[in-house]
Short mmCIF file of C-alpha atoms and ligand atoms in Angstrom, two decimals:
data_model
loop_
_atom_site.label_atom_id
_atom_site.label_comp_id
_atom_site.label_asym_id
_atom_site.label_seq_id
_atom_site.Cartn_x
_atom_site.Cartn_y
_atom_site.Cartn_z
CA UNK O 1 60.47 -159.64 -51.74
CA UNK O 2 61.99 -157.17 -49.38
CA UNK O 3 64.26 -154.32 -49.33
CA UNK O 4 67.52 -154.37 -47.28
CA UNK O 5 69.30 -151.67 -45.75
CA UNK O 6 72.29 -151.87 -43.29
CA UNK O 7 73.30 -148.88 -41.21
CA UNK O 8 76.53 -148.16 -39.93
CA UNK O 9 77.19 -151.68 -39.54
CA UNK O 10 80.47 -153.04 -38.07
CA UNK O 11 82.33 -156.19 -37.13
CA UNK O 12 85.79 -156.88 -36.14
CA UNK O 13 87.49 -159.96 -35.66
CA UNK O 14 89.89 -159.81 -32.76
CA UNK O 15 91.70 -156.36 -33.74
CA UNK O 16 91.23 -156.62 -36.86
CA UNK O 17 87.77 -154.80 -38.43
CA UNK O 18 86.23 -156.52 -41.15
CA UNK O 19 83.69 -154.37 -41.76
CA UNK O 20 83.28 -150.76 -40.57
CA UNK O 21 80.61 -148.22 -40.36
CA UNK O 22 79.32 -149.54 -43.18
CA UNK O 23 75.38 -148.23 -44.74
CA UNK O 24 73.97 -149.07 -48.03
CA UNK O 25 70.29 -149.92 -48.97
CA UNK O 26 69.38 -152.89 -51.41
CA UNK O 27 66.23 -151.39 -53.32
CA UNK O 28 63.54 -154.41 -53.17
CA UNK O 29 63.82 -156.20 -56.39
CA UNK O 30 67.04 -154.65 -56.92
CA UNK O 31 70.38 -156.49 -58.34
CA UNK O 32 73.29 -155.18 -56.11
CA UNK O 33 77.20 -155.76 -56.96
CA UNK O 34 79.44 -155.49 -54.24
CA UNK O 35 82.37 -155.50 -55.35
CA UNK O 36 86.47 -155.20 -53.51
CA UNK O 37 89.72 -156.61 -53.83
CA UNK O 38 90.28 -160.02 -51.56
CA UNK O 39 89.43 -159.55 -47.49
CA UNK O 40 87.51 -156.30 -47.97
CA UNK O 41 84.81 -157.46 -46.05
CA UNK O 42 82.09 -159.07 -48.97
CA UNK O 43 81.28 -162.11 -47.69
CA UNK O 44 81.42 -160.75 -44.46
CA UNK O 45 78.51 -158.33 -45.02
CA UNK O 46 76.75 -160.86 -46.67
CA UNK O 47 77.03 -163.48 -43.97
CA UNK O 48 75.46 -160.89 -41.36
CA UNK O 49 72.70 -160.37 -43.72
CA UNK O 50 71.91 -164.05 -44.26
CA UNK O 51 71.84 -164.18 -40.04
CA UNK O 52 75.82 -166.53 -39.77
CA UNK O 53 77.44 -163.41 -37.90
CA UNK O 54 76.03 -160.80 -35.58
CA UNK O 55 77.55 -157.18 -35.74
CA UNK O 56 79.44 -155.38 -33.16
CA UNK O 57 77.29 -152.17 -34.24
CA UNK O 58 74.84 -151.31 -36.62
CA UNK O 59 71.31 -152.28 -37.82
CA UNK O 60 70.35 -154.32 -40.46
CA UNK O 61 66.23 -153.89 -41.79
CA UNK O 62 64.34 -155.74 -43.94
CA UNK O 63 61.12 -153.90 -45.33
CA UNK O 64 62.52 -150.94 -42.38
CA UNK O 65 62.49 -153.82 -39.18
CA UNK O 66 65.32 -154.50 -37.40
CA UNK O 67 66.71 -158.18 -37.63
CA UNK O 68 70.34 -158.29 -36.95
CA UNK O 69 68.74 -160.36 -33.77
CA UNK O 70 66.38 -162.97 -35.73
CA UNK O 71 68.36 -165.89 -36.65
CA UNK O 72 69.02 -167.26 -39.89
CA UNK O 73 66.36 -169.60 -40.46
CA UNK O 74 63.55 -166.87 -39.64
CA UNK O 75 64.99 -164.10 -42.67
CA UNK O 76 63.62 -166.04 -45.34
CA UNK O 77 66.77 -165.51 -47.63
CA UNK O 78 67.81 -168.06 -50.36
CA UNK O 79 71.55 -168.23 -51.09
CA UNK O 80 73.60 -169.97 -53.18
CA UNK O 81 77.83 -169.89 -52.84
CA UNK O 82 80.59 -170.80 -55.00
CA UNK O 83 81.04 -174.38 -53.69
CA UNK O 84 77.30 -174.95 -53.04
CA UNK O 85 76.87 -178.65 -52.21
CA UNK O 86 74.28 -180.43 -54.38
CA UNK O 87 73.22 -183.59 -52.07
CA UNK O 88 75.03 -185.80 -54.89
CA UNK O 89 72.67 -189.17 -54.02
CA UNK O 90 69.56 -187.48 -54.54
CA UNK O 91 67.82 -186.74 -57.99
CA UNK O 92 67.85 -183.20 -59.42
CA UNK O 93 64.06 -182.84 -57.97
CA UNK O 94 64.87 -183.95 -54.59
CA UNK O 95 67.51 -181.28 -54.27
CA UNK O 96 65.25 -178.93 -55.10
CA UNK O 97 62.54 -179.91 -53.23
CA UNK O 98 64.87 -180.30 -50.11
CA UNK O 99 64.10 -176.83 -48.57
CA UNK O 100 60.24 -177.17 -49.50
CA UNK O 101 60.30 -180.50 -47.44
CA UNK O 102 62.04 -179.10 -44.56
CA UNK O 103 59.35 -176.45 -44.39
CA UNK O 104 56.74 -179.52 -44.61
CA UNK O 105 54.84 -178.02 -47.62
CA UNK O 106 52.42 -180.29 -49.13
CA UNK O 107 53.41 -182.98 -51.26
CA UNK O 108 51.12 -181.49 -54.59
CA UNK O 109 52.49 -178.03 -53.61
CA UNK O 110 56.03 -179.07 -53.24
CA UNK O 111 55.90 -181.31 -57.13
CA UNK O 112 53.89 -177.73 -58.79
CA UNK O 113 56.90 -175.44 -57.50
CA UNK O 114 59.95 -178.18 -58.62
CA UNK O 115 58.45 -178.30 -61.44
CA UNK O 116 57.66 -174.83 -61.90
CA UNK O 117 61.71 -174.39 -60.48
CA UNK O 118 62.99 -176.64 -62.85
CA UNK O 119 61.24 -174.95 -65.84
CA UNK O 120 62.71 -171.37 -64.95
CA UNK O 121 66.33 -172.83 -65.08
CA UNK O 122 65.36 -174.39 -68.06
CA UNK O 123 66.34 -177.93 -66.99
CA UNK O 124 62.95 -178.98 -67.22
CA UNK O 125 63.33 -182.52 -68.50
CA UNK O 126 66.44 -183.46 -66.25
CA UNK O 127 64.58 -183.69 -62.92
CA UNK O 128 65.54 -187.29 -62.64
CA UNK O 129 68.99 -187.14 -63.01
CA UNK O 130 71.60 -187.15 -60.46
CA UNK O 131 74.34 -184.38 -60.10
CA UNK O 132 77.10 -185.94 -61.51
CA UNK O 133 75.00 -186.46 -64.82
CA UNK O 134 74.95 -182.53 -65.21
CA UNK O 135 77.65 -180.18 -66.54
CA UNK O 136 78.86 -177.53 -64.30
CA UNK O 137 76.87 -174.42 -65.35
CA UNK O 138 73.31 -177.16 -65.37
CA UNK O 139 74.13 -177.63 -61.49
CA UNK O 140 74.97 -174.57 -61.15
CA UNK O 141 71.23 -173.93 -62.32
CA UNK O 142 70.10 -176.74 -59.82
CA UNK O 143 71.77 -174.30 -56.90
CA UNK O 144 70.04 -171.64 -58.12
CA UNK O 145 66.17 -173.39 -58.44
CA UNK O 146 67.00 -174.60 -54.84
CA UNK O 147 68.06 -170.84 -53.54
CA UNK O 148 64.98 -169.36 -55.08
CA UNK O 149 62.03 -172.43 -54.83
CA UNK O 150 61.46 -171.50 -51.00
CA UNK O 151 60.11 -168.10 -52.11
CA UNK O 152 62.58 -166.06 -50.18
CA UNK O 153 62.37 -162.33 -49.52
CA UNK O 154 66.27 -161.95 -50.39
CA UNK O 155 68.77 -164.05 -52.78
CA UNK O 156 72.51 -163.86 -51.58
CA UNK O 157 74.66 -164.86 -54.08
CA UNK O 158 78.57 -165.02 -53.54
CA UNK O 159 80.87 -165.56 -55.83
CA UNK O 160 78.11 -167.97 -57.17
CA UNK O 161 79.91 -168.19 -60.63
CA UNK O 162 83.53 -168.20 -59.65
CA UNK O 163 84.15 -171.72 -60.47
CA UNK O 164 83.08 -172.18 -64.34
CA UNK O 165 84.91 -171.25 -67.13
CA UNK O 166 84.96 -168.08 -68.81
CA UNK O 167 82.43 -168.74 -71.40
CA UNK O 168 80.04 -170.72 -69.20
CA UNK O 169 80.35 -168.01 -66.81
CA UNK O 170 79.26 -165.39 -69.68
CA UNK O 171 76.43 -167.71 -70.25
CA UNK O 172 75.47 -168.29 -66.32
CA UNK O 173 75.34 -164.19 -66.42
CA UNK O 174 72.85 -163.98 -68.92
CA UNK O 175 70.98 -166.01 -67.29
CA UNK O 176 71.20 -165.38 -63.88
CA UNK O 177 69.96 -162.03 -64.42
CA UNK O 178 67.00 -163.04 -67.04
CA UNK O 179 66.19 -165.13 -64.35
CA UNK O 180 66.69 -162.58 -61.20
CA UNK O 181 64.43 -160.45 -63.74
CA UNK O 182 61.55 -162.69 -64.19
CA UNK O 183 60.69 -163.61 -60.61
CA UNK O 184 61.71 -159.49 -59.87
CA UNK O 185 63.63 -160.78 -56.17
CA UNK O 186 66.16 -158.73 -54.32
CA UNK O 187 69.63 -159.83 -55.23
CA UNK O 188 73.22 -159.21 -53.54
CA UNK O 189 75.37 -160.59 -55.50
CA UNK O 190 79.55 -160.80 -54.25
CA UNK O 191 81.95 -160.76 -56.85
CA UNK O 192 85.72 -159.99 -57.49
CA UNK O 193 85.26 -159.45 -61.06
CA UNK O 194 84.51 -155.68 -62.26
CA UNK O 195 83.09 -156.99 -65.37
CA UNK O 196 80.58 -159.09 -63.96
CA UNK O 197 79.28 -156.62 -61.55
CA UNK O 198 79.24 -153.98 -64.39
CA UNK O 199 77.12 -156.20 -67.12
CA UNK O 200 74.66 -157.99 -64.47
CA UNK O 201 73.73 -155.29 -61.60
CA UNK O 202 71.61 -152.28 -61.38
CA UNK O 203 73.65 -150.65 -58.73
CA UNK O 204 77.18 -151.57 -57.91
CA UNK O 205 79.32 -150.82 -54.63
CA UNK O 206 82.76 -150.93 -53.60
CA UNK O 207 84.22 -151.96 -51.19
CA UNK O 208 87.94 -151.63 -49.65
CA UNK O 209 89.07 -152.70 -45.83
CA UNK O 210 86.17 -152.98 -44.40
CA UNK O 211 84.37 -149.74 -45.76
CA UNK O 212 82.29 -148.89 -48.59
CA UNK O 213 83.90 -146.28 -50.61
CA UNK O 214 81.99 -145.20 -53.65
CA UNK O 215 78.65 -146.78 -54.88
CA UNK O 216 76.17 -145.99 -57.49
CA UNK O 217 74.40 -147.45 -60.97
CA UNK O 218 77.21 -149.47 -63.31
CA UNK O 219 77.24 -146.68 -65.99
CA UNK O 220 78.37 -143.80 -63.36
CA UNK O 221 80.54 -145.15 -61.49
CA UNK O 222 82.54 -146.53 -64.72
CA UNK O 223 82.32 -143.44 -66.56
CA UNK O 224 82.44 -141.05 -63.61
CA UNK O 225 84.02 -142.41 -60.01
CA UNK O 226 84.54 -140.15 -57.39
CA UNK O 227 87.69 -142.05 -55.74
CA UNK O 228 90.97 -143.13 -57.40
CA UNK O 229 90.41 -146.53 -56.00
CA UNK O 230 87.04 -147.31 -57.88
CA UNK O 231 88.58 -145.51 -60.78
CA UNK O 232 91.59 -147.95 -61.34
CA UNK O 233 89.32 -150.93 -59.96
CA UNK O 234 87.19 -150.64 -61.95
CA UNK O 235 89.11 -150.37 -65.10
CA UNK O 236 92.13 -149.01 -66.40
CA UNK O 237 92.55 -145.30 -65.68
CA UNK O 238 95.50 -142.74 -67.16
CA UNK O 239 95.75 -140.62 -64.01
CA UNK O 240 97.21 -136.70 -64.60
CA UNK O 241 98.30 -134.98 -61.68
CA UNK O 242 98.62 -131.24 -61.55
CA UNK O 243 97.46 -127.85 -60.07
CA UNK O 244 93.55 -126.06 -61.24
CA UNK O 245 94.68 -122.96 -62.75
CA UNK O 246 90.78 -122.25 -62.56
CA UNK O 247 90.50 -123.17 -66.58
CA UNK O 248 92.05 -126.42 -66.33
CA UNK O 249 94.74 -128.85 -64.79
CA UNK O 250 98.08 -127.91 -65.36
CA UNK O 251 100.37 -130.72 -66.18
CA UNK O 252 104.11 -130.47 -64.01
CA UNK O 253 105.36 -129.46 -67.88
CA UNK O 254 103.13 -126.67 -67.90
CA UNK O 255 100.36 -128.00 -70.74
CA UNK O 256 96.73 -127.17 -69.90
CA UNK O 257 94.00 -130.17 -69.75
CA UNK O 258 90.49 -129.15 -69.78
CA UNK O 259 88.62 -131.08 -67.82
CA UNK O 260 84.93 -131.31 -66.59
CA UNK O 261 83.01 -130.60 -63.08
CA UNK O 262 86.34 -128.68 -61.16
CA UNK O 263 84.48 -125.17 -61.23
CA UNK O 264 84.56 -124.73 -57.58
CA UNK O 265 88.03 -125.72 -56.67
CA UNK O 266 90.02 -122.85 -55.59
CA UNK O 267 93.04 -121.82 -58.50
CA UNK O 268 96.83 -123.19 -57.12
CA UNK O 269 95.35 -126.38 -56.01
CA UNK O 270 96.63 -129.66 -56.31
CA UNK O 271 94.55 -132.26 -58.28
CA UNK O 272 94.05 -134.91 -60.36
CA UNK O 273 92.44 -136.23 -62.73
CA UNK O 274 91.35 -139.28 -64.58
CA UNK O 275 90.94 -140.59 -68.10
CA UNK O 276 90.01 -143.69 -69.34
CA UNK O 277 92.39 -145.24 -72.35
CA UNK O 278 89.65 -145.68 -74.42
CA UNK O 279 88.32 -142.40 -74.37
CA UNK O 280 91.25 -141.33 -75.63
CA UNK O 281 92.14 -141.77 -79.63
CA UNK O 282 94.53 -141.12 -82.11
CA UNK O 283 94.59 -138.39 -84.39
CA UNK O 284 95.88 -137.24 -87.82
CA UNK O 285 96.16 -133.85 -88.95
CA UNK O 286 93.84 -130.76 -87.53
CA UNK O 287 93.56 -130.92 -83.61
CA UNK O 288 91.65 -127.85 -83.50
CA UNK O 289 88.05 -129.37 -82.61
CA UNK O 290 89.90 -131.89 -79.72
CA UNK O 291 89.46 -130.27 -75.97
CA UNK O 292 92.38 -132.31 -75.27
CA UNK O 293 96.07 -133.28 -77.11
CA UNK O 294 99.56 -135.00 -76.63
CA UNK O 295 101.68 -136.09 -78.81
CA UNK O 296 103.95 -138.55 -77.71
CA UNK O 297 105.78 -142.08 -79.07
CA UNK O 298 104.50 -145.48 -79.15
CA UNK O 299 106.71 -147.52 -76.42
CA UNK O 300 104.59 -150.69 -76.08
CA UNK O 301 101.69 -152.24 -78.01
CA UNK O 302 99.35 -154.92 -76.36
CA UNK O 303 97.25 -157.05 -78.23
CA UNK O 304 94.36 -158.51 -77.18
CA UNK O 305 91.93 -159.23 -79.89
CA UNK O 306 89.23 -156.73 -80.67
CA UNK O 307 91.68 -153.79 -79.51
CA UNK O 308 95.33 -153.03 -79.01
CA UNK O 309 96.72 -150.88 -75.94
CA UNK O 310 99.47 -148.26 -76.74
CA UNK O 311 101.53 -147.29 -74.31
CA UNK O 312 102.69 -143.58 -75.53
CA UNK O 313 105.31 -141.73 -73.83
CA UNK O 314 104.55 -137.89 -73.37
CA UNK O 315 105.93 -135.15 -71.94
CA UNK O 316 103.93 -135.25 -69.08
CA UNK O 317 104.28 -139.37 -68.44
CA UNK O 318 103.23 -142.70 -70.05
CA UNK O 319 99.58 -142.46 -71.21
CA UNK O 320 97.52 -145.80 -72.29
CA UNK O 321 95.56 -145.17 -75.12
CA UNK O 322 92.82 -148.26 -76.77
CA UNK O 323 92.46 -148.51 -80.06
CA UNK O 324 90.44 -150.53 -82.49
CA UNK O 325 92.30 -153.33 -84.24
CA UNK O 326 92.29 -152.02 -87.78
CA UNK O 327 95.44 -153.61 -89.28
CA UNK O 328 97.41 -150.25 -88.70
CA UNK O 329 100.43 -151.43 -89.07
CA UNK O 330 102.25 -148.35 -88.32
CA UNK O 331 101.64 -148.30 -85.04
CA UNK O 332 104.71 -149.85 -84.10
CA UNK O 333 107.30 -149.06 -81.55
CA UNK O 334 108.75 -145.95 -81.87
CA UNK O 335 105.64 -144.15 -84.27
CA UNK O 336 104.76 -141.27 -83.50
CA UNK O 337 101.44 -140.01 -82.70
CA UNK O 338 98.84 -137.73 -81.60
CA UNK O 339 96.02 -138.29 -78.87
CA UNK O 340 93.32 -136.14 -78.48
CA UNK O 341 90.30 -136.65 -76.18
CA UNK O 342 86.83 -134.83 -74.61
CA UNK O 343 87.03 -132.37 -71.44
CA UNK O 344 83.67 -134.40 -70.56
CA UNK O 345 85.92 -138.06 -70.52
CA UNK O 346 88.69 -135.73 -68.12
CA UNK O 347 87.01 -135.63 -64.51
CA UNK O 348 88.87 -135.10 -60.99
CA UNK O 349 89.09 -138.05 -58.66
CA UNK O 350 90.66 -138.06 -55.20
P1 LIG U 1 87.35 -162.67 -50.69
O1 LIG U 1 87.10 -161.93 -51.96
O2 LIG U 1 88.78 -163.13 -50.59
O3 LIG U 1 86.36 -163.74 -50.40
P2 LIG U 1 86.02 -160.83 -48.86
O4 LIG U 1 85.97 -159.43 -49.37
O5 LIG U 1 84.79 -161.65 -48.98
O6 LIG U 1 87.27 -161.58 -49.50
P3 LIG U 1 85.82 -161.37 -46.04
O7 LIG U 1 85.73 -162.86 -46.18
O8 LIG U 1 84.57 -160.66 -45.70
O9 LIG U 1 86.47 -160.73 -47.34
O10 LIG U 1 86.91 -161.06 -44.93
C1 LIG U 1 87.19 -159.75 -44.49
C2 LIG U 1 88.32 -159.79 -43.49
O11 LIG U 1 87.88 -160.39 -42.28
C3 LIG U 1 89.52 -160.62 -43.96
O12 LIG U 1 90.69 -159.97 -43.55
C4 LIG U 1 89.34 -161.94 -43.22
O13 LIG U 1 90.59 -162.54 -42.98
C5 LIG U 1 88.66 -161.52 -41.93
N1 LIG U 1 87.76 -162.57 -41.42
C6 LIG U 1 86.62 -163.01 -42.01
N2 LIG U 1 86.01 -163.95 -41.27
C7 LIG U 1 86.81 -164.14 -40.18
C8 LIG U 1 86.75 -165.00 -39.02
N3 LIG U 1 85.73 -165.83 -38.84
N4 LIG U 1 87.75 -164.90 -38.12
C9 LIG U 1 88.77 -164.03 -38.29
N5 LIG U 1 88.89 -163.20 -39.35
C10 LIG U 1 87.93 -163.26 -40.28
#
């Protein structure tokens, strides 16, 4: 296993930069997320890891040497993509053993890891099958065994679920990372889809054109981003503009939010903030205890199983509030109602 670290990397293609000045370290038996809308430069970083393209600038070190020079087949990385090609005439064994052979491992040594492989993925009695006898998410194990059998010192993974349906992909998660967890190996894993990067990695980044803007562990940067972009990437955000009085963000109709971590911005100037809906609730009665309340009027309800989004109309804008699916039947168009929420869920984002 290795750790990874890139520094200031950069790449264009003709005028257009794909990735720019880009650092970020991949702890060594670390799961990374990155994470960014469509052409933000992903699969770009991880190509120039894996050794496909060279950058314009930058370093990239494995265990802190330099090998954006050393070509692919010398990094010792495993990857697996979202249309990974199983050779589809050869038995689930033989695919596995593929990269073994190529590095002309011993026959007895090549059979104990397969088998080993094969075990792990838990498709230990279906060595002798051919692809097209497997369902998707049991050759999508098969990619896996065949990433991970030549002992590499990093697994690349992009997009490696994108193909399955939702609830094979939920299952492929789980085990994925029991399995990224058991033989402990650096991970980089590319995704699209928040959710996924939030329930599988240790340390998620973002990134947007070419640059990485925010990064950290799953449960701070959901809870508390730094940038409006990984705020409303990651999730649904109400966003309040206003002005720091010094107490709080003032709201263009005057009403005073408390919010938390603004202490040394200077009083008149302009901010704002962000909440997420489901901090936020609904309230009946005594507000005194709440840091924060609006009272507005149901406009729109969404239903989506588990929870319902309101969409309340306040004085100072719409606001998105998610609430438990309790039957209420009075929350209908037109109620009205009170939301109330934490200073510690209210935090400044630029
Ligand atoms: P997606 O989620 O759609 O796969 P991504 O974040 O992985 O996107 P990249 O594939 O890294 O994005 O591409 C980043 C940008 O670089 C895009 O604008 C893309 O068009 C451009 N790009 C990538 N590879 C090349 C290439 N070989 N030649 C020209 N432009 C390229």
């Amino acid at each position: 296993m290795a750790s990874v670290e890139v520094k200031n990397l950069s790449r264009s293609f003709g005028n257009h930069k794909a990735l720019d000045d880009v650092s970020v370290r991949f702890d060594d038996g670390g799961f990374y997320a990155l994470l960014g809308p469509s052409g933000s430069g992903k699969t770009t970083l991880l190509r120039m890891i894996a050794g496909f393209e060279f950058p314009n600038a930058g370093r990239i070190e494995m265990d802190g040497e330099s090998v954006e020079r050393v070509p692919l087949e010398k990094r010792q990385i495993g990857m697996m993509f979202q249309n990974y090609a199983l050779f589809p005439n050869m038995t689930v064994s033989d695919n596995i053993a593929f990269g073994l052979e190529v590095r002309r491992l011993p026959k007895s040594e090549i059979r104990d890891k397969v088998r080993e492989a094969l075990d792990l993925v838990k498709l230990g009695t279906y060595g002798e099958r051919k692809p097209h006898q497997l369902s998707g998410g049991q050759r999508q194990r098969v990619a896996l065994a065949r990433a991970f059998v030549i002992n590499p010192r990093v697994l690349l993974l992009d997009e490696p679920l994108g193909a399955l349906d939702k609830a094979l992909r939920v299952e492929m998660q789980v085990e994925l990372k029991r399995i990224q967890r058991e033989i402990g190996i650096t991970t980089i894993f590319v995704t699209h889809d928040q959710e996924e990067a939030l329930t599988m990695a240790d340390r998620v980044g973002i990134l947007r054109e070419g640059r990485l803007v925010e990064e950290g562990e799953p449960e701070t940067i959901y809870n508390r981003p730094r940038s409006l972009f990984a705020a409303t990437f990651l999730g649904d955000a109400n966003i309040l503009p206003g002005t720091w009085s010094g107490e709080g963000l003032v709201m263009a109709d005057g009403k005073v939010i408390r919010v938390s971590g603004s202490e040394d911005r200077t009083p008149g100037a302009t901010m704002q903030c962000a909440v997420r809906p489901e901090r936020m609730r609904l309230v009946e009665g005594d507000t005194a205890s709440s840091d924060n309340v609006l009272t507005g009027t149901v406009i729109r309800r969404m239903f989506s199983g588990v929870s319902s989004t309101l969409h309340v109309e306040t004085a100072g804008g719409e606001i998105r509030v998610v609430v438990p699916n309790a039957g209420d039947s009075r929350l209908r168009d037109g109620a009205p109602v009170t939301i109330a929420w934490s200073a510690d869920s209210t935090f400044p984002v630029a």
